[in-house]
Protein backbone atom coordinates (compact mmCIF):
# COMPACT_ATOMS: atom_id res chain seq x y z
CA MET A 1 -4.30 -27.75 -6.88
CA VAL A 2 -1.82 -25.61 -8.77
CA LEU A 3 0.40 -22.64 -7.26
CA ILE A 4 1.55 -20.34 -9.71
CA GLU A 5 4.49 -17.86 -8.99
CA TRP A 6 3.82 -14.42 -10.80
CA ASP A 7 7.53 -14.23 -11.63
CA THR A 8 7.72 -12.55 -14.82
CA PRO A 9 6.56 -9.23 -16.19
CA ASP A 10 3.72 -10.76 -18.45
CA LYS A 11 2.28 -12.75 -15.61
CA LEU A 12 2.54 -9.47 -13.31
CA LYS A 13 0.38 -7.78 -16.05
CA GLN A 14 -2.04 -10.72 -15.92
CA LEU A 15 -2.37 -10.35 -12.26
CA ARG A 16 -2.91 -6.63 -12.45
CA GLU A 17 -5.78 -6.95 -14.87
CA ILE A 18 -7.35 -9.44 -12.32
CA LEU A 19 -7.06 -7.00 -9.76
CA GLN A 20 -8.43 -4.31 -11.93
CA ARG A 21 -11.31 -6.35 -13.17
CA ASP A 22 -12.34 -7.92 -9.67
CA GLY A 23 -11.25 -5.73 -6.96
CA ARG A 24 -10.10 -2.32 -7.82
CA GLY A 25 -10.30 -0.25 -4.56
CA ILE A 26 -10.38 -2.97 -2.16
CA PRO A 27 -7.46 -1.70 0.23
CA ASN A 28 -5.36 -4.76 0.01
CA ASN A 29 -5.63 -4.74 -3.59
CA LEU A 30 -4.27 -1.14 -3.82
CA ILE A 31 -1.09 -2.32 -2.10
CA VAL A 32 -0.46 -5.08 -4.42
CA ASP A 33 -1.53 -3.44 -7.50
CA THR A 34 0.88 -0.61 -7.01
CA SER A 35 3.76 -3.07 -5.95
CA ILE A 36 3.16 -4.91 -9.15
CA THR A 37 3.46 -1.51 -11.16
CA TYR A 38 6.57 -0.67 -9.53
CA SER A 39 7.93 -4.28 -10.08
CA ILE A 40 6.94 -4.28 -13.76
CA GLU A 41 8.79 -0.82 -14.31
CA GLN A 42 11.45 -1.64 -12.03
CA ARG A 43 11.01 1.18 -10.09
CA TYR A 44 12.05 0.52 -6.86
CA PRO A 45 14.84 -2.02 -6.82
CA VAL A 46 15.65 -1.69 -2.97
CA SER A 47 12.39 -3.87 -2.17
CA ARG A 48 10.63 -6.66 -3.96
CA LEU A 49 7.25 -8.52 -3.44
CA ARG A 50 6.62 -11.93 -4.68
CA TYR A 51 3.03 -12.89 -5.97
CA PHE A 52 1.30 -16.07 -5.87
CA SER A 53 -2.34 -17.40 -7.11
CA THR A 54 -3.92 -20.54 -6.46
CA GLU A 55 -6.08 -22.25 -9.24
CA ILE A 56 -8.05 -25.29 -8.53
CA VAL A 57 -7.83 -27.73 -11.30
CA GLY A 58 -11.03 -28.70 -13.00
CA ILE A 59 -13.20 -26.21 -10.98
CA GLN A 60 -14.53 -22.97 -12.01
CA LEU A 61 -14.23 -20.39 -9.26
CA PRO A 62 -15.85 -17.09 -9.37
CA ASP A 63 -12.78 -15.11 -8.66
CA THR A 64 -9.01 -15.72 -7.85
CA SER A 65 -7.16 -15.85 -4.61
CA LEU A 66 -4.02 -13.80 -4.48
CA PHE A 67 -1.17 -14.26 -2.02
CA SER A 68 1.83 -12.22 -1.98
CA ARG A 69 4.81 -12.30 0.46
CA ARG A 70 7.23 -9.50 1.16
CA THR A 71 10.80 -10.54 0.71
CA VAL A 72 12.54 -7.43 2.15
CA LYS A 73 11.30 -7.85 5.68
CA PRO A 74 10.68 -11.27 7.79
CA SER A 75 7.00 -11.56 7.30
CA VAL A 76 4.48 -13.48 5.36
CA SER A 77 1.45 -11.60 3.95
CA THR A 78 -1.51 -12.87 2.36
CA ARG A 79 -4.56 -11.60 0.52
CA ALA A 80 -7.64 -13.50 -0.30
CA PRO A 81 -11.14 -12.40 -1.24
CA PRO A 82 -13.99 -12.59 0.96
CA PRO A 83 -15.09 -16.34 1.43
CA SER A 84 -18.73 -15.62 0.00
CA GLY A 85 -17.33 -16.82 -3.41
CA HIS A 86 -15.58 -19.75 -2.10
CA ASP A 87 -16.75 -23.42 -1.19
CA ASP A 88 -15.45 -23.75 2.46
CA VAL A 89 -13.50 -27.11 1.53
CA ILE A 90 -11.64 -25.14 -1.35
CA LEU A 91 -10.84 -22.21 0.97
CA ARG A 92 -9.58 -24.61 3.73
CA ALA A 93 -7.33 -26.44 0.85
CA ALA A 94 -5.81 -23.26 -0.75
CA LEU A 95 -4.75 -22.08 2.75
CA ALA A 96 -3.43 -25.40 3.82
CA ASP A 97 -1.45 -25.09 0.75
CA LEU A 98 -0.13 -21.81 1.27
CA ILE A 99 0.84 -22.73 4.94
CA GLU A 100 2.67 -25.85 3.41
CA LYS A 101 4.57 -23.73 1.05
CA PHE A 102 5.75 -21.10 3.57
CA LYS A 103 5.93 -23.40 6.66
CA ASP A 104 9.66 -23.03 7.23
CA ARG A 105 9.54 -19.42 6.62
CA ILE A 106 6.54 -18.82 9.20
CA GLU A 107 8.19 -21.01 11.77
CA ARG A 108 11.56 -19.06 11.54
CA ASP A 109 9.97 -15.70 11.45
CA GLY A 110 7.18 -16.50 14.13
CA ALA A 111 5.00 -13.99 12.47
CA VAL A 112 2.33 -13.57 9.91
CA ASN A 113 0.79 -10.53 8.63
CA MET A 114 -2.71 -11.28 7.59
CA MET A 115 -4.23 -8.80 5.08
CA THR A 116 -7.68 -10.38 4.59
CA ASP A 117 -11.11 -10.67 5.70
CA GLN A 118 -12.01 -12.02 9.27
CA ARG A 119 -13.27 -15.36 8.06
CA THR A 120 -10.47 -16.27 5.96
CA LYS A 121 -7.89 -15.25 8.95
CA ASP A 122 -9.96 -17.50 11.27
CA VAL A 123 -9.60 -20.43 8.86
CA PHE A 124 -5.78 -19.72 8.42
CA LEU A 125 -5.29 -19.65 12.04
CA SER A 126 -7.35 -22.74 12.82
CA LEU A 127 -5.18 -24.65 10.26
CA LEU A 128 -1.95 -23.48 11.53
CA PRO A 129 -1.58 -25.90 14.82
CA THR A 130 -1.64 -28.66 12.44
CA SER A 131 1.84 -27.81 11.10
CA LEU A 132 2.96 -25.24 13.81
CA PRO A 133 1.49 -26.15 17.23
CA PHE A 134 3.57 -23.31 18.94
CA PHE A 135 2.40 -20.41 16.73
CA VAL A 136 0.56 -17.71 18.42
CA ASP A 137 -1.15 -15.11 16.30
CA LEU A 138 -0.03 -11.44 17.79
CA SER A 139 -1.54 -9.45 15.00
CA PRO A 140 -3.13 -6.30 16.63
CA ALA A 141 -6.52 -4.99 15.62
CA SER A 142 -6.16 -2.28 12.79
CA THR A 143 -5.95 1.24 14.07
CA ILE A 144 -6.09 2.85 10.52
CA VAL A 145 -8.81 3.97 8.05
CA VAL A 146 -8.16 3.74 4.22
CA PHE A 147 -8.88 6.50 1.86
CA TYR A 148 -8.36 6.27 -1.88
CA MET A 149 -9.60 8.04 -5.10
CA THR A 150 -12.13 6.65 -7.40
CA ASP A 151 -11.83 7.13 -11.11
CA GLU A 152 -14.37 10.03 -10.85
CA GLN A 153 -12.33 11.68 -8.07
CA LYS A 154 -8.92 11.23 -10.14
CA GLY A 155 -10.53 12.96 -13.09
CA MET A 156 -11.72 15.67 -10.98
CA LEU A 157 -8.08 16.20 -9.68
CA GLN A 158 -6.54 15.97 -13.14
CA GLU A 159 -8.90 19.05 -14.13
CA MET A 160 -8.25 21.07 -11.03
CA ASP A 161 -5.41 23.86 -10.69
CA LEU A 162 -3.55 23.36 -7.55
CA PRO A 163 -4.12 25.83 -4.67
CA SER A 164 -2.26 29.14 -4.88
CA ILE A 165 -0.79 30.03 -1.51
CA ALA A 166 1.25 33.19 -1.54
CA GLY A 167 4.81 32.85 -0.82
CA PHE A 168 4.95 29.36 -1.44
CA TYR A 169 5.07 26.85 -4.30
CA ALA A 170 4.86 22.77 -5.03
CA ASP A 171 7.87 21.46 -6.41
CA GLY A 172 9.58 17.82 -7.11
CA VAL A 173 12.10 16.52 -4.66
CA ASP A 174 15.74 17.81 -5.00
CA LEU A 175 17.61 15.13 -3.47
CA GLU A 176 20.85 17.08 -2.49
CA LYS A 177 18.64 19.85 -0.94
CA ASP A 178 15.67 17.70 0.61
CA ALA A 179 16.76 14.17 1.46
CA LYS A 180 18.55 15.06 4.74
CA LYS A 181 16.08 17.48 5.97
CA ILE A 182 13.08 14.90 5.26
CA HIS A 183 15.14 12.05 6.79
CA GLU A 184 15.87 14.16 10.05
CA ASN A 185 12.32 14.99 10.31
CA TRP A 186 10.85 11.71 9.96
CA ILE A 187 10.43 9.51 12.92
CA HIS A 188 9.95 6.40 11.13
CA SER A 189 13.10 6.99 8.71
CA PRO A 190 15.36 3.92 9.07
CA SER A 191 18.28 5.69 7.62
CA LEU A 192 19.32 8.47 5.45
CA GLU A 193 19.96 5.76 2.68
CA SER A 194 16.52 4.23 2.98
CA THR A 195 14.97 7.63 2.79
CA THR A 196 16.79 8.90 -0.18
CA ALA A 197 16.04 5.54 -2.12
CA ARG A 198 12.31 6.34 -1.51
CA LEU A 199 12.81 9.68 -2.73
CA ARG A 200 14.85 8.75 -5.80
CA HIS A 201 12.74 5.93 -7.00
CA LEU A 202 9.06 6.81 -5.91
CA PRO A 203 6.77 9.60 -6.29
CA ALA A 204 7.19 12.44 -3.71
CA SER A 205 6.35 16.09 -3.49
CA VAL A 206 7.53 19.13 -1.60
CA VAL A 207 6.28 22.75 -0.95
CA ARG A 208 8.87 25.60 -1.03
CA ASP A 209 9.34 28.78 0.70
CA SER A 210 9.40 31.23 -2.53
CA THR A 211 12.06 33.44 -0.80
CA THR A 212 14.51 30.65 0.63
CA GLY A 213 13.57 27.86 -1.85
CA GLU A 214 13.77 25.69 1.32
CA ALA A 215 11.28 22.61 1.55
CA VAL A 216 8.81 23.48 4.37
CA SER A 217 6.26 20.86 3.71
CA TRP A 218 6.20 17.59 1.71
CA ASP A 219 4.60 14.13 1.27
CA MET A 220 6.19 11.11 -0.06
CA SER A 221 5.05 7.31 -0.91
CA SER A 222 5.87 4.11 0.31
CA PRO A 223 7.01 1.04 -1.64
CA PHE A 224 3.38 -0.21 -1.32
CA GLY A 225 1.94 2.66 -2.94
CA GLN A 226 0.08 4.87 -0.32
CA CYS A 227 0.68 8.63 0.35
CA SER A 228 2.92 8.75 3.65
CA ASN A 229 5.02 10.99 5.73
CA LEU A 230 2.90 14.07 5.10
CA PHE A 231 4.73 16.61 7.12
CA THR A 232 4.99 20.50 7.68
CA ILE A 233 7.70 22.15 9.59
CA PRO A 234 5.88 23.49 12.82
CA ALA A 235 6.65 27.26 12.01
CA TYR A 236 4.75 26.72 8.76
CA ARG A 237 1.65 25.07 9.86
CA GLY A 238 -1.96 26.31 9.49
CA ARG A 239 -1.50 27.78 5.88
CA GLY A 240 -2.73 24.84 3.90
CA LEU A 241 0.58 23.65 2.67
CA ALA A 242 0.22 20.03 3.70
CA VAL A 243 -2.97 20.07 1.60
CA LEU A 244 -0.78 21.51 -1.43
CA ALA A 245 1.89 19.06 -0.91
CA GLN A 246 -0.60 16.01 -0.87
CA LEU A 247 -2.65 17.32 -4.12
CA HIS A 248 0.67 17.83 -5.91
CA LEU A 249 1.63 14.31 -4.99
CA ALA A 250 -1.63 12.75 -6.03
CA LYS A 251 -1.31 14.54 -9.42
CA THR A 252 2.02 12.64 -9.71
CA PHE A 253 0.34 9.34 -8.77
CA ILE A 254 -2.40 9.87 -11.50
CA SER A 255 0.21 11.12 -14.14
CA GLN A 256 1.95 7.62 -13.73
CA GLY A 257 -0.97 5.47 -13.90
CA LEU A 258 -1.26 4.86 -10.09
CA ARG A 259 -4.03 5.41 -7.82
CA PRO A 260 -3.45 7.68 -4.72
CA PHE A 261 -4.57 6.28 -1.61
CA LYS A 262 -3.60 6.74 2.11
CA TYR A 263 -4.01 5.65 5.66
CA ILE A 264 -5.18 7.77 8.69
CA GLU A 265 -5.03 6.73 12.20
CA ILE A 266 -8.54 6.60 14.06
CA SER A 267 -7.02 8.30 16.69
CA ASN A 268 -6.59 11.46 14.63
CA SER A 269 -10.35 12.37 14.64
CA ARG A 270 -9.68 15.68 13.20
CA LEU A 271 -7.92 14.86 10.14
CA LEU A 272 -10.18 11.74 9.79
CA ASN A 273 -13.25 13.97 9.68
CA ALA A 274 -11.85 16.48 7.51
CA THR A 275 -10.64 13.81 4.93
CA ALA A 276 -14.08 12.20 4.97
CA ARG A 277 -15.62 15.51 4.02
CA HIS A 278 -13.31 16.20 1.26
CA PRO A 279 -14.66 15.74 -2.35
CA LEU A 280 -11.39 14.07 -3.52
CA TRP A 281 -11.15 11.28 -1.15
CA MET A 282 -13.30 8.28 -0.67
CA ARG A 283 -13.39 6.30 2.73
CA TRP A 284 -13.26 2.59 2.19
CA GLU A 285 -16.16 1.34 4.52
CA GLU A 286 -15.09 -2.29 5.44
CA GLU A 287 -18.09 -2.84 7.44
CA ASN A 288 -20.32 -2.35 4.42
CA ASP A 289 -18.08 -4.60 2.26
């Protein structure tokens, strides 16, 4: 077994081609694919992911197992395709090899973020006690639903004009005017510096009051690619400004060769149902593979 680290732009491009060919649209691949794009373009130097692929010497596999580890936070993430295309012995060997490579890190961090199907996760966790007898899996059940744009939906959006809302207009972010305001209204903002870095390096959109020029609604993106932090100042809600901000952001994604996708909490049933009915968003139905 050979473990390959995708540590050069050429190798990252090869990995992106694999994702686009064999699994474009799979939720976890959306994250890796966008992150690879940012890495190649050096778009977000504040954060880095490292990518790995297992190759079984002398055996032809129907697909490639991809593993990534996030280096900015103390966690290890894995991505593997459903095991239907794998011999169980090969799957166990690949995961055992991964555990051995990251054993010290997993032991130090005490946490593993598994981004994979349940069968692969079960095999991974069954192997851990051999190397780490005191490890306990504390991964919570997913509370989000993934929505993304298909190629057809991306084409539809490219041909569309943005909604016209009297008294407001969509715009790019002005760091001097907008960064502090967005930081102060984002409950998950770790710091003004961190939020400013996102706004400087990654796609973001604001909707401004035509009279004052102030940002009253906005949407931004995370280093992992999804649309995030969609927010409208309370006094301006109910006018469709958030939809305008997100569509403006999605157009920016597409113009930069990225695929728009987002997460919605399952507890937000109103937004979940509205997005499921929207012609520009496709829900990822995990239960239907």
